């Protein structure tokens, strides 16, 4: 296990993490420190524990909003996929109907052409 020293509110904390996750942990700690610093700037010295709890609640509030938006986007994506599937199915049916109609028209044209060729040949006999 790797270890990283992070600083939050001017205090160093030694933390363990998986190998290769050191930069990610440092980034998370720096972002959390921004919350703590913001709250400290707004409320002053109200105690480390209270600042940490308030910062944690702010993070959880943002996470809750992100999860709500994610769920909304997942629902929208599901609806779009469903709509796409319906449209593709309708398009396939339309293409089949068009191909069938073209086949019928082609057969009729061949039949008419055969009749015309037959009439043109018959008077010549």
N, CA, C and O atoms as a DFTB+ gen file, in Angstrom:
500 C
 N C O
     1  1       0.828      -1.183       0.000
     2  2       0.000       0.000       0.000
     3  2       0.868       1.240       0.000
     4  3       1.884       1.320       0.690
     5  1       0.442       2.194      -0.785
     6  2       1.166       3.464      -0.836
     7  2       0.666       4.374       0.275
     8  3      -0.435       4.187       0.794
     9  1       1.470       5.345       0.631
    10  2       1.062       6.326       1.634
    11  2       1.285       7.718       1.084
    12  3       2.244       7.977       0.357
    13  1       0.374       8.610       1.449
    14  2       0.425       9.991       0.974
    15  2       0.180      10.888       2.183
    16  3      -0.610      10.554       3.067
    17  1       0.850      12.003       2.210
    18  2       0.579      13.002       3.233
    19  2      -0.210      14.122       2.568
    20  3       0.251      14.736       1.606
    21  1      -1.410      14.379       3.094
    22  2      -2.263      15.435       2.557
    23  2      -2.409      16.510       3.624
    24  3      -2.230      16.256       4.815
    25  1      -2.733      17.703       3.177
    26  2      -2.905      18.818       4.104
    27  2      -4.320      19.343       3.986
    28  3      -4.789      19.698       2.904
    29  1      -4.998      19.381       5.146
    30  2      -6.351      19.929       5.204
    31  2      -6.381      20.907       6.364
    32  3      -6.062      20.563       7.502
    33  1      -6.772      22.132       6.048
    34  2      -6.832      23.213       7.035
    35  2      -5.492      23.404       7.732
    36  3      -5.426      23.648       8.937
    37  1      -4.432      23.287       6.949
    38  2      -3.093      23.525       7.478
    39  2      -2.523      22.381       8.297
    40  3      -1.427      22.506       8.842
    41  1      -3.230      21.283       8.395
    42  2      -2.754      20.140       9.175
    43  2      -2.443      18.986       8.229
    44  3      -3.193      18.706       7.294
    45  1      -1.327      18.327       8.493
    46  2      -0.903      17.209       7.643
    47  2      -1.497      15.905       8.166
    48  3      -1.526      15.637       9.367
    49  1      -1.966      15.109       7.212
    50  2      -2.525      13.790       7.546
    51  2      -1.877      12.756       6.640
    52  3      -1.857      12.904       5.418
    53  1      -1.350      11.708       7.259
    54  2      -0.733      10.619       6.493
    55  2      -1.836       9.604       6.215
    56  3      -2.517       9.144       7.131
    57  1      -2.006       9.259       4.928
    58  2      -3.087       8.365       4.529
    59  2      -2.549       7.259       3.627
    60  3      -1.595       7.454       2.874
    61  1      -3.183       6.102       3.723
    62  2      -2.822       4.971       2.868
    63  2      -3.772       4.931       1.683
    64  3      -4.930       5.337       1.780
    65  1      -3.261       4.435       0.565
    66  2      -4.088       4.256      -0.628
    67  2      -3.461       3.162      -1.491
    68  3      -2.339       2.720      -1.243
    69  1      -4.197       2.744      -2.491
    70  2      -3.686       1.738      -3.424
    71  2      -2.545       2.341      -4.242
    72  3      -2.494       3.549      -4.469
    73  1      -1.642       1.481      -4.673
    74  2      -0.531       1.930      -5.531
    75  2      -1.112       2.607      -6.777
    76  3      -2.054       2.098      -7.385
    77  1      -0.554       3.735      -7.144
    78  2      -1.000       4.452      -8.335
    79  2      -2.133       5.433      -8.064
    80  3      -2.496       6.207      -8.950
    81  1      -2.700       5.420      -6.858
    82  2      -3.819       6.301      -6.519
    83  2      -3.363       7.539      -5.734
    84  3      -4.186       8.330      -5.275
    85  1      -2.070       7.692      -5.592
    86  2      -1.544       8.780      -4.767
    87  2      -2.001      10.157      -5.270
    88  3      -2.471      10.977      -4.481
    89  1      -1.867      10.410      -6.555
    90  2      -2.250      11.714      -7.106
    91  2      -3.749      11.959      -6.946
    92  3      -4.184      13.070      -6.644
    93  1      -4.522      10.905      -7.154
    94  2      -5.979      11.034      -7.015
    95  2      -6.341      11.389      -5.570
    96  3      -7.160      12.279      -5.342
    97  1      -5.749      10.714      -4.609
    98  2      -6.011      11.006      -3.198
    99  2      -5.578      12.428      -2.856
   100  3      -6.290      13.137      -2.144
   101  1      -4.431      12.844      -3.351
   102  2      -3.958      14.211      -3.093
   103  2      -4.930      15.235      -3.670
   104  3      -5.211      16.259      -3.046
   105  1      -5.443      14.951      -4.871
   106  2      -6.408      15.853      -5.506
   107  2      -7.697      15.928      -4.692
   108  3      -8.231      17.014      -4.467
   109  1      -8.192      14.781      -4.254
   110  2      -9.410      14.767      -3.431
   111  2      -9.217      15.558      -2.149
   112  3     -10.093      16.325      -1.750
   113  1      -8.078      15.375      -1.505
   114  2      -7.793      16.095      -0.262
   115  2      -7.711      17.599      -0.516
   116  3      -8.203      18.392       0.287
   117  1      -7.101      17.987      -1.610
   118  2      -6.987      19.418      -1.935
   119  2      -8.370      20.013      -2.186
   120  3      -8.657      21.133      -1.763
   121  1      -9.212      19.268      -2.865
   122  2     -10.579      19.754      -3.117
   123  2     -11.365      19.864      -1.802
   124  3     -12.101      20.828      -1.595
   125  1     -11.206      18.882      -0.928
   126  2     -11.886      18.934       0.365
   127  2     -11.365      20.103       1.193
   128  3     -12.131      20.768       1.891
   129  1     -10.074      20.349       1.113
   130  2      -9.479      21.470       1.834
   131  2     -10.095      22.793       1.372
   132  3     -10.237      23.721       2.167
   133  1     -10.459      22.880       0.092
   134  2     -11.110      24.096      -0.408
   135  2     -12.453      24.312       0.285
   136  3     -12.801      25.446       0.615
   137  1     -13.209      23.240       0.509
   138  2     -14.475      23.355       1.232
   139  2     -14.235      23.856       2.656
   140  3     -14.902      24.776       3.130
   141  1     -13.275      23.236       3.319
   142  2     -12.971      23.617       4.702
   143  2     -12.524      25.077       4.748
   144  3     -12.974      25.833       5.610
   145  1     -11.654      25.476       3.839
   146  2     -11.165      26.863       3.811
   147  2     -12.304      27.841       3.540
   148  3     -12.366      28.911       4.146
   149  1     -13.194      27.479       2.639
   150  2     -14.351      28.322       2.328
   151  2     -15.210      28.521       3.582
   152  3     -15.593      29.644       3.910
   153  1     -15.505      27.424       4.272
   154  2     -16.322      27.510       5.480
   155  2     -15.612      28.293       6.581
   156  3     -16.236      29.067       7.308
   157  1     -14.315      28.086       6.695
   158  2     -13.541      28.803       7.715
   159  2     -13.575      30.300       7.424
   160  3     -13.646      31.120       8.339
   161  1     -13.523      30.647       6.133
   162  2     -13.602      32.055       5.754
   163  2     -14.973      32.650       6.058
   164  3     -15.072      33.824       6.415
   165  1     -16.018      31.861       5.921
   166  2     -17.370      32.349       6.191
   167  2     -17.689      32.420       7.682
   168  3     -18.291      33.388       8.145
   169  1     -17.283      31.391       8.435
   170  2     -17.711      31.273       9.830
   171  2     -16.595      31.499      10.846
   172  3     -16.862      31.577      12.045
   173  1     -15.351      31.605      10.384
   174  2     -14.239      31.804      11.309
   175  2     -13.866      30.506      12.003
   176  3     -14.171      29.415      11.520
   177  1     -13.212      30.638      13.124
   178  2     -12.768      29.470      13.901
   179  2     -13.943      28.913      14.688
   180  3     -14.293      29.434      15.747
   181  1     -14.548      27.855      14.168
   182  2     -15.688      27.240      14.861
   183  2     -15.367      25.813      15.295
   184  3     -16.250      25.076      15.734
   185  1     -14.125      25.439      15.172
   186  2     -13.703      24.109      15.598
   187  2     -13.487      23.183      14.410
   188  3     -14.242      23.182      13.437
   189  1     -12.424      22.396      14.532
   190  2     -12.055      21.492      13.438
   191  2     -13.160      20.495      13.114
   192  3     -13.474      20.266      11.946
   193  1     -13.739      19.913      14.135
   194  2     -14.763      18.899      13.913
   195  2     -15.974      19.495      13.215
   196  3     -16.492      18.913      12.263
   197  1     -16.423      20.641      13.678
   198  2     -17.593      21.286      13.067
   199  2     -17.300      21.663      11.611
   200  3     -18.144      21.452      10.740
   201  1     -16.112      22.218      11.339
   202  2     -15.731      22.567       9.960
   203  2     -15.722      21.318       9.073
   204  3     -16.204      21.343       7.941
   205  1     -15.171      20.237       9.601
   206  2     -15.084      18.998       8.834
   207  2     -16.479      18.442       8.546
   208  3     -16.760      17.999       7.433
   209  1     -17.345      18.468       9.553
   210  2     -18.716      17.973       9.356
   211  2     -19.443      18.842       8.337
   212  3     -20.108      18.320       7.442
   213  1     -19.326      20.144       8.461
   214  2     -20.005      21.041       7.519
   215  2     -19.480      20.839       6.098
   216  3     -20.259      20.808       5.145
   217  1     -18.164      20.702       5.956
   218  2     -17.586      20.469       4.633
   219  2     -18.068      19.126       4.086
   220  3     -18.382      19.017       2.900
   221  1     -18.129      18.107       4.939
   222  2     -18.625      16.803       4.503
   223  2     -20.070      16.880       4.035
   224  3     -20.442      16.255       3.042
   225  1     -20.884      17.649       4.753
   226  2     -22.283      17.812       4.350
   227  2     -22.377      18.547       3.011
   228  3     -23.210      18.200       2.174
   229  1     -21.535      19.551       2.805
   230  2     -21.523      20.258       1.518
   231  2     -21.167      19.302       0.379
   232  3     -21.785      19.328      -0.686
   233  1     -20.165      18.460       0.619
   234  2     -19.756      17.488      -0.401
   235  2     -20.907      16.525      -0.689
   236  3     -21.197      16.221      -1.846
   237  1     -21.563      16.046       0.378
   238  2     -22.680      15.117       0.202
   239  2     -23.851      15.779      -0.526
   240  3     -24.549      15.126      -1.303
   241  1     -24.068      17.072      -0.275
   242  2     -25.120      17.807      -0.982
   243  2     -24.815      17.857      -2.477
   244  3     -25.692      17.615      -3.306
   245  1     -23.575      18.169      -2.808
   246  2     -23.183      18.192      -4.225
   247  2     -23.295      16.805      -4.840
   248  3     -23.758      16.664      -5.972
   249  1     -22.876      15.782      -4.106
   250  2     -22.971      14.414      -4.596
   251  2     -24.428      14.031      -4.824
   252  3     -24.750      13.379      -5.817
   253  1     -25.297      14.424      -3.926
   254  2     -26.726      14.147      -4.060
   255  2     -27.278      14.801      -5.321
   256  3     -28.046      14.181      -6.056
   257  1     -26.894      16.037      -5.574
   258  2     -27.347      16.750      -6.782
   259  2     -26.807      16.070      -8.041
   260  3     -27.530      15.920      -9.026
   261  1     -25.556      15.666      -8.009
   262  2     -24.965      14.969      -9.164
   263  2     -25.692      13.648      -9.407
   264  3     -25.971      13.295     -10.553
   265  1     -25.998      12.916      -8.334
   266  2     -26.729      11.653      -8.486
   267  2     -28.127      11.883      -9.039
   268  3     -28.601      11.107      -9.869
   269  1     -28.796      12.947      -8.586
   270  2     -30.123      13.276      -9.109
   271  2     -30.047      13.585     -10.600
   272  3     -30.864      13.100     -11.383
   273  1     -29.060      14.397     -10.990
   274  2     -28.898      14.736     -12.405
   275  2     -28.533      13.503     -13.225
   276  3     -29.009      13.337     -14.348
   277  1     -27.685      12.635     -12.660
   278  2     -27.299      11.409     -13.350
   279  2     -28.519      10.533     -13.592
   280  3     -28.703      10.004     -14.688
   281  1     -29.350      10.381     -12.570
   282  2     -30.562       9.570     -12.720
   283  2     -31.469      10.165     -13.788
   284  3     -32.037       9.435     -14.601
   285  1     -31.605      11.471     -13.788
   286  2     -32.428      12.147     -14.793
   287  2     -31.864      11.912     -16.197
   288  3     -32.615      11.634     -17.132
   289  1     -30.548      12.025     -16.339
   290  2     -29.915      11.802     -17.639
   291  2     -30.022      10.349     -18.077
   292  3     -30.198      10.067     -19.262
   293  1     -29.915       9.419     -17.118
   294  2     -30.072       8.001     -17.455
   295  2     -31.488       7.717     -17.941
   296  3     -31.679       6.946     -18.881
   297  1     -32.486       8.338     -17.302
   298  2     -33.873       8.184     -17.734
   299  2     -34.061       8.769     -19.123
   300  3     -34.701       8.161     -19.981
   301  1     -33.501       9.951     -19.339
   302  2     -33.600      10.590     -20.652
   303  2     -32.924       9.730     -21.718
   304  3     -33.459       9.568     -22.815
   305  1     -31.763       9.184     -21.405
   306  2     -31.057       8.320     -22.346
   307  2     -31.875       7.079     -22.661
   308  3     -31.958       6.662     -23.816
   309  1     -32.478       6.491     -21.639
   310  2     -33.318       5.314     -21.839
   311  2     -34.498       5.644     -22.749
   312  3     -34.841       4.865     -23.639
   313  1     -35.115       6.804     -22.519
   314  2     -36.235       7.233     -23.365
   315  2     -35.780       7.469     -24.803
   316  3     -36.481       7.105     -25.747
   317  1     -34.614       8.075     -24.965
   318  2     -34.087       8.316     -26.310
   319  2     -33.789       7.001     -27.025
   320  3     -34.083       6.857     -28.211
   321  1     -33.204       6.040     -26.301
   322  2     -32.919       4.737     -26.903
   323  2     -34.209       4.040     -27.309
   324  3     -34.293       3.442     -28.382
   325  1     -35.206       4.121     -26.447
   326  2     -36.497       3.505     -26.743
   327  2     -37.113       4.158     -27.981
   328  3     -37.617       3.471     -28.870
   329  1     -37.067       5.483     -28.027
   330  2     -37.582       6.207     -29.197
   331  2     -36.821       5.859     -30.453
   332  3     -37.406       5.724     -31.527
   333  1     -35.515       5.714     -30.319
   334  2     -34.693       5.333     -31.465
   335  2     -35.076       3.947     -31.969
   336  3     -35.179       3.718     -33.174
   337  1     -35.285       3.023     -31.029
   338  2     -35.664       1.662     -31.411
   339  2     -37.003       1.647     -32.144
   340  3     -37.170       0.923     -33.126
   341  1     -37.957       2.450     -31.664
   342  2     -39.264       2.538     -32.330
   343  2     -39.080       3.105     -33.732
   344  3     -39.652       2.588     -34.692
   345  1     -38.279       4.173     -33.854
   346  2     -38.054       4.784     -35.160
   347  2     -37.359       3.822     -36.124
   348  3     -37.715       3.750     -37.301
   349  1     -36.373       3.088     -35.625
   350  2     -35.675       2.123     -36.481
   351  2     -36.619       1.025     -36.942
   352  3     -36.555       0.589     -38.092
   353  1     -37.489       0.579     -36.056
   354  2     -38.464      -0.452     -36.404
   355  2     -39.434       0.069     -37.460
   356  3     -39.736      -0.620     -38.435
   357  1     -39.917       1.293     -37.256
   358  2     -40.824       1.893     -38.239
   359  2     -40.115       2.096     -39.577
   360  3     -40.706       1.881     -40.635
   361  1     -38.858       2.507     -39.529
   362  2     -38.090       2.695     -40.765
   363  2     -37.927       1.366     -41.489
   364  3     -38.069       1.311     -42.711
   365  1     -37.634       0.303     -40.762
   366  2     -37.475      -1.022     -41.376
   367  2     -38.775      -1.462     -42.027
   368  3     -38.758      -2.001     -43.134
   369  1     -39.920      -1.237     -41.350
   370  2     -41.214      -1.587     -41.939
   371  2     -41.472      -0.772     -43.195
   372  3     -41.957      -1.304     -44.194
   373  1     -41.149       0.523     -43.151
   374  2     -41.337       1.386     -44.327
   375  2     -40.466       0.920     -45.486
   376  3     -40.914       0.882     -46.631
   377  1     -39.223       0.567     -45.184
   378  2     -38.312       0.094     -46.236
   379  2     -38.810      -1.212     -46.839
   380  3     -38.714      -1.417     -48.049
   381  1     -39.343      -2.099     -45.995
   382  2     -39.896      -3.363     -46.502
   383  2     -41.108      -3.107     -47.385
   384  3     -41.253      -3.729     -48.437
   385  1     -41.984      -2.189     -46.960
   386  2     -43.166      -1.851     -47.752
   387  2     -42.746      -1.223     -49.074
   388  3     -43.323      -1.531     -50.117
   389  1     -41.746      -0.346     -49.040
   390  2     -41.258       0.292     -50.258
   391  2     -40.637      -0.739     -51.198
   392  3     -40.877      -0.706     -52.405
   393  1     -39.844      -1.645     -50.651
   394  2     -39.227      -2.695     -51.475
   395  2     -40.297      -3.574     -52.098
   396  3     -40.182      -3.945     -53.267
   397  1     -41.328      -3.913     -51.350
   398  2     -42.420      -4.723     -51.873
   399  2     -43.157      -3.980     -52.984
   400  3     -43.471      -4.559     -54.023
   401  1     -43.431      -2.688     -52.757
   402  2     -44.118      -1.888     -53.778
   403  2     -43.267      -1.774     -55.031
   404  3     -43.785      -1.879     -56.143
   405  1     -41.965      -1.560     -54.865
   406  2     -41.064      -1.472     -56.020
   407  2     -41.027      -2.799     -56.771
   408  3     -40.970      -2.818     -58.001
   409  1     -41.058      -3.885     -56.047
   410  2     -41.063      -5.208     -56.679
   411  2     -42.334      -5.401     -57.497
   412  3     -42.286      -5.902     -58.620
   413  1     -43.477      -5.001     -56.929
   414  2     -44.738      -5.104     -57.654
   415  2     -44.734      -4.225     -58.896
   416  3     -45.155      -4.663     -59.966
   417  1     -44.263      -2.988     -58.763
   418  2     -44.209      -2.071     -59.903
   419  2     -43.272      -2.624     -60.969
   420  3     -43.574      -2.554     -62.160
   421  1     -42.152      -3.164     -60.550
   422  2     -41.201      -3.753     -61.509
   423  2     -41.848      -4.914     -62.253
   424  3     -41.693      -5.043     -63.468
   425  1     -42.568      -5.753     -61.530
   426  2     -43.255      -6.886     -62.175
   427  2     -44.295      -6.383     -63.166
   428  3     -44.433      -6.926     -64.262
   429  1     -45.027      -5.340     -62.774
   430  2     -46.030      -4.780     -63.685
   431  2     -45.379      -4.179     -64.920
   432  3     -45.885      -4.337     -66.031
   433  1     -44.268      -3.498     -64.733
   434  2     -43.547      -2.905     -65.877
   435  2     -43.058      -4.008     -66.808
   436  3     -43.172      -3.880     -68.027
   437  1     -42.512      -5.091     -66.251
   438  2     -42.054      -6.216     -67.074
   439  2     -43.224      -6.839     -67.824
   440  3     -43.095      -7.194     -68.995
   441  1     -44.351      -6.971     -67.162
   442  2     -45.536      -7.546     -67.793
   443  2     -46.009      -6.659     -68.940
   444  3     -46.323      -7.144     -70.027
   445  1     -46.056      -5.350     -68.680
   446  2     -46.475      -4.407     -69.729
   447  2     -45.483      -4.434     -70.886
   448  3     -45.878      -4.435     -72.052
   449  1     -44.203      -4.454     -70.558
   450  2     -43.172      -4.495     -71.615
   451  2     -43.306      -5.776     -72.430
   452  3     -43.164      -5.741     -73.653
   453  1     -43.578      -6.907     -71.778
   454  2     -43.743      -8.177     -72.495
   455  2     -44.957      -8.109     -73.411
   456  3     -44.901      -8.571     -74.551
   457  1     -46.058      -7.535     -72.920
   458  2     -47.258      -7.406     -73.746
   459  2     -46.992      -6.509     -74.939
   460  3     -47.389      -6.826     -76.060
   461  1     -46.320      -5.384     -74.702
   462  2     -46.014      -4.466     -75.797
   463  2     -45.088      -5.125     -76.813
   464  3     -45.275      -4.959     -78.018
   465  1     -44.104      -5.860     -76.346
   466  2     -43.202      -6.563     -77.255
   467  2     -43.967      -7.628     -78.032
   468  3     -43.730      -7.823     -79.224
   469  1     -44.868      -8.305     -77.367
   470  2     -45.684      -9.328     -78.017
   471  2     -46.596      -8.735     -79.068
   472  3     -46.747      -9.325     -80.138
   473  1     -47.203      -7.603     -78.812
   474  2     -48.091      -6.932     -79.792
   475  2     -47.282      -6.419     -80.972
   476  3     -47.710      -6.502     -82.124
   477  1     -46.106      -5.887     -80.663
   478  2     -45.294      -5.337     -81.754
   479  2     -44.818      -6.450     -82.669
   480  3     -44.670      -6.241     -83.873
   481  1     -44.580      -7.619     -82.121
   482  2     -44.109      -8.729     -82.913
   483  2     -45.270      -9.386     -83.656
   484  3     -45.088      -9.817     -84.794
   485  1     -46.439      -9.477     -83.061
   486  2     -47.594     -10.162     -83.659
   487  2     -48.029      -9.540     -84.977
   488  3     -48.227     -10.283     -85.938
   489  1     -48.192      -8.230     -85.084
   490  2     -48.630      -7.682     -86.379
   491  2     -47.597      -7.897     -87.478
   492  3     -47.958      -7.948     -88.654
   493  1     -46.371      -8.019     -87.138
   494  2     -45.355      -8.224     -88.161
   495  2     -45.465      -9.625     -88.750
   496  3     -44.969      -9.817     -89.861
   497  1     -46.060     -10.601     -88.116
   498  2     -46.191     -11.957     -88.646
   499  2     -47.220     -12.028     -89.642
   500  3     -47.469     -13.098     -90.198
